[in-house]
């Protein structure tokens, strides 16, 4: 069974500092990988996704993520965090043509002024 | 192109009542997924439907929960005889036939008193 682990429950960074959110997955085949962001009381917004090809993917809002098969990781990064980035971030893995996605438990990001 | 729509956004029920949650997928999408998010947790897959068919209901509780996606109209998640433990945010997502990316609605927040 596939699983997703986000080791960091809560991360605090200063505005302008760099950010890396970790995501590790367990899956037997080539995964589809996603990062979503959720603001309080809101739905999930897709930040970026990886299916195949270039292992460094660019997303919206200045985010990027790198797929590392050897480490089963898909970490999310941003060079300079803005106060509006404070939210909860979810990593997810999906099957090929099989419907459901499996989500990590999320990482809450707090941005200090 | 309107996104995934869910209604109601908030629903309050007393124990023992029924809850009906509605989801209208994005235009052109025929695949619908329901997820539940308990407080302080990630999203957990419940059910995956195509028009008039349940494809995967491996995440659905065995009792009181049902889902449908009729030929016409929205997908419905129905919870009978609600209990306090059903209080959660319920998210619907939809995808096109490629099933590569799921787009999420804003969620329905169910509170059982």
Coordinates of C-alpha atoms in Angstrom, one line a residue:
Chain A
X1 CA 0.0 0.0 0.0
X2 CA 1.2 3.5 -0.8
X3 CA 1.9 5.9 2.1
X4 CA 3.1 9.5 2.4
X5 CA 5.1 10.8 5.3
X6 CA 5.6 14.5 6.1
X7 CA 8.0 14.4 9.0
X8 CA 7.5 18.0 10.1
X9 CA 4.2 18.7 11.7
X10 CA 4.9 22.4 12.2
X11 CA 7.6 24.7 10.8
X12 CA 8.3 28.3 11.6
X13 CA 10.4 30.5 9.3
X14 CA 11.1 34.2 9.2
X15 CA 9.7 36.2 6.3
X16 CA 12.3 36.3 3.5
X17 CA 14.0 33.1 4.6
X18 CA 14.2 30.0 2.5
X19 CA 11.8 27.1 3.0
X20 CA 12.0 23.4 2.5
X21 CA 9.1 21.0 3.4
X22 CA 9.9 17.3 3.4
X23 CA 7.8 14.6 1.9
X24 CA 8.7 10.9 1.6
X25 CA 6.5 8.3 -0.1
X26 CA 6.3 4.6 -0.2
X27 CA 5.0 3.2 -3.5
X28 CA 5.8 0.3 -5.7
X29 CA 5.6 2.0 -9.1
X30 CA 6.3 5.4 -10.7
X31 CA 4.2 7.7 -8.7
X32 CA 2.3 10.8 -9.5
X33 CA 3.3 13.3 -6.8
X34 CA 1.5 16.5 -5.8
X35 CA 1.8 19.4 -3.3
X36 CA -1.3 21.2 -2.2
X37 CA -1.7 24.2 0.0
X38 CA -4.7 24.8 2.3
X39 CA -5.5 28.1 4.0
X40 CA -7.6 28.0 7.2
X41 CA -11.2 27.1 6.4
X42 CA -10.5 26.7 2.7
X43 CA -10.1 24.0 0.2
X44 CA -6.9 22.6 -1.3
X45 CA -5.0 24.5 -4.1
X46 CA -2.6 22.6 -6.3
X47 CA 0.9 24.1 -6.1
X48 CA 2.7 21.7 -8.4
X49 CA 2.8 18.1 -9.7
X50 CA 5.3 15.6 -11.0
X51 CA 4.4 12.8 -13.4
X52 CA 7.6 12.1 -15.3
X53 CA 10.5 13.9 -17.0
X54 CA 12.5 16.7 -15.4
X55 CA 12.8 15.9 -11.7
X56 CA 12.7 19.6 -10.7
X57 CA 9.2 21.0 -11.2
X58 CA 8.1 24.5 -10.9
X59 CA 4.8 25.5 -9.5
X60 CA 2.7 28.5 -8.7
X61 CA 3.6 31.2 -6.1
X62 CA 7.3 30.7 -6.6
X63 CA 7.4 27.1 -5.3
X64 CA 9.4 24.3 -6.7
X65 CA 9.9 20.6 -5.8
X66 CA 12.4 18.0 -6.6
X67 CA 11.7 14.3 -7.2
X68 CA 14.5 12.0 -5.9
X69 CA 13.7 8.4 -6.7
X70 CA 16.7 7.1 -4.7
X71 CA 15.4 8.8 -1.6
X72 CA 11.7 8.4 -2.3
X73 CA 11.3 12.1 -1.6
X74 CA 9.5 15.0 -3.2
X75 CA 10.5 18.0 -1.1
X76 CA 8.9 21.4 -1.6
X77 CA 11.1 24.5 -1.6
X78 CA 10.8 28.3 -1.9
X79 CA 13.8 30.6 -1.9
X80 CA 12.1 33.5 0.0
X81 CA 9.0 33.0 2.0
X82 CA 6.2 35.7 2.2
X83 CA 3.9 36.2 5.1
X84 CA 1.0 35.1 2.8
X85 CA 2.6 31.6 2.5
X86 CA 1.5 30.8 6.0
X87 CA -0.8 27.8 5.6
X88 CA -0.9 24.1 5.7
X89 CA 0.9 22.1 3.1
X90 CA 0.0 18.6 2.0
X91 CA 2.0 16.2 -0.1
X92 CA 0.1 13.5 -2.0
X93 CA 0.8 10.5 -4.2
X94 CA -1.5 9.1 -6.8
X95 CA -1.7 6.0 -9.0
X96 CA -1.7 5.9 -12.7
X97 CA -5.3 5.8 -13.8
X98 CA -6.4 4.4 -10.5
X99 CA -8.3 7.2 -8.9
X100 CA -7.5 8.0 -5.3
X101 CA -4.6 9.9 -3.9
X102 CA -3.0 9.3 -0.6
X103 CA -2.2 12.3 1.5
X104 CA 0.4 13.0 4.2
X105 CA -0.8 14.5 7.4
X106 CA 0.4 18.0 6.5
X107 CA 2.9 20.5 7.6
X108 CA 1.7 23.8 9.1
X109 CA 3.9 26.7 8.1
X110 CA 4.1 29.8 10.3
X111 CA 5.9 32.9 9.0
X112 CA 7.4 35.3 11.4
X113 CA 7.6 39.0 10.5
Chain B
X1 CA -14.6 27.6 -16.2
X2 CA -16.1 27.2 -12.8
X3 CA -14.2 25.0 -10.4
X4 CA -15.5 22.2 -8.3
X5 CA -18.5 23.3 -6.3
X6 CA -19.7 22.0 -3.0
X7 CA -22.7 22.8 -1.0
X8 CA -23.5 23.5 1.7
X9 CA -20.2 25.0 2.9
X10 CA -21.2 24.5 6.5
X11 CA -23.8 22.0 7.8
X12 CA -24.9 21.5 11.4
X13 CA -26.8 18.4 12.4
X14 CA -27.9 16.9 15.6
X15 CA -27.0 13.3 16.4
X16 CA -29.2 10.9 14.6
X17 CA -30.1 13.2 11.7
X18 CA -29.1 12.7 8.1
X19 CA -26.5 14.8 6.3
X20 CA -26.4 15.2 2.5
X21 CA -23.3 16.8 0.9
X22 CA -23.3 17.8 -2.7
X23 CA -20.5 18.1 -5.2
X24 CA -20.6 19.4 -8.8
X25 CA -17.5 18.6 -10.7
X26 CA -15.7 20.8 -13.0
X27 CA -17.1 21.1 -16.5
X28 CA -16.0 18.1 -18.6
X29 CA -15.0 16.1 -15.6
X30 CA -16.6 12.7 -15.1
X31 CA -14.6 11.4 -12.2
X32 CA -15.4 12.4 -8.6
X33 CA -13.6 11.6 -5.4
X34 CA -14.6 12.2 -1.8
X35 CA -12.2 12.7 1.0
X36 CA -12.7 13.4 4.7
X37 CA -10.4 15.6 6.8
X38 CA -10.7 15.1 10.6
X39 CA -9.4 18.0 12.8
X40 CA -5.6 18.2 12.8
X41 CA -5.3 15.4 10.2
X42 CA -4.7 15.0 6.5
X43 CA -7.2 14.0 3.9
X44 CA -8.4 10.4 3.9
X45 CA -9.8 8.9 0.7
X46 CA -13.4 7.7 1.0
X47 CA -14.9 6.9 -2.4
X48 CA -14.2 7.3 -6.1
X49 CA -17.1 7.5 -8.6
X50 CA -17.8 7.9 -12.2
X51 CA -21.2 8.6 -13.7
X52 CA -23.6 6.1 -12.2
X53 CA -20.8 3.8 -11.0
X54 CA -18.9 3.4 -7.8
X55 CA -15.4 2.5 -8.8
X56 CA -13.6 2.3 -5.4
X57 CA -15.3 2.6 -2.0
X58 CA -12.4 1.2 0.0
X59 CA -12.3 4.2 2.3
X60 CA -16.0 4.4 3.1
X61 CA -17.2 3.3 6.5
X62 CA -19.2 0.1 6.3
X63 CA -22.4 1.6 7.8
X64 CA -24.4 4.8 7.5
X65 CA -22.3 6.3 4.6
X66 CA -23.3 6.1 1.0
X67 CA -22.4 7.9 -2.2
X68 CA -23.8 8.3 -5.7
X69 CA -23.1 10.2 -8.9
X70 CA -26.2 10.1 -11.0
X71 CA -26.3 10.6 -14.8
X72 CA -27.7 14.0 -14.2
X73 CA -26.9 16.3 -11.3
X74 CA -24.3 16.5 -8.6
X75 CA -22.6 13.7 -6.7
X76 CA -24.1 13.2 -3.3
X77 CA -22.4 11.9 -0.1
X78 CA -25.0 10.8 2.4
X79 CA -24.5 10.1 6.0
X80 CA -27.3 8.6 7.9
X81 CA -27.8 8.8 11.7
X82 CA -24.8 11.1 12.2
X83 CA -22.7 10.8 15.3
X84 CA -20.3 13.4 16.8
X85 CA -17.3 11.5 15.3
X86 CA -18.6 12.4 11.8
X87 CA -17.8 16.0 12.4
X88 CA -15.1 16.8 9.8
X89 CA -14.5 18.6 6.6
X90 CA -15.6 16.7 3.6
X91 CA -13.8 17.5 0.3
X92 CA -14.8 16.6 -3.2
X93 CA -12.4 16.5 -6.1
X94 CA -12.9 15.9 -9.8
X95 CA -10.7 14.9 -12.7
X96 CA -11.0 14.4 -16.4
X97 CA -10.6 11.0 -18.1
X98 CA -6.8 11.2 -17.8
X99 CA -7.2 11.1 -14.0
X100 CA -3.8 12.7 -13.7
X101 CA -4.8 15.7 -11.5
X102 CA -7.6 16.1 -9.0
X103 CA -9.1 19.5 -8.5
X104 CA -10.6 20.1 -5.1
X105 CA -13.7 21.9 -4.0
X106 CA -13.9 24.3 -1.0
X107 CA -15.3 21.5 1.2
X108 CA -18.3 21.1 3.4
X109 CA -17.7 21.4 7.1
X110 CA -20.0 19.2 9.0
X111 CA -20.6 19.8 12.7
X112 CA -22.6 17.2 14.7
X113 CA -24.1 18.5 17.9

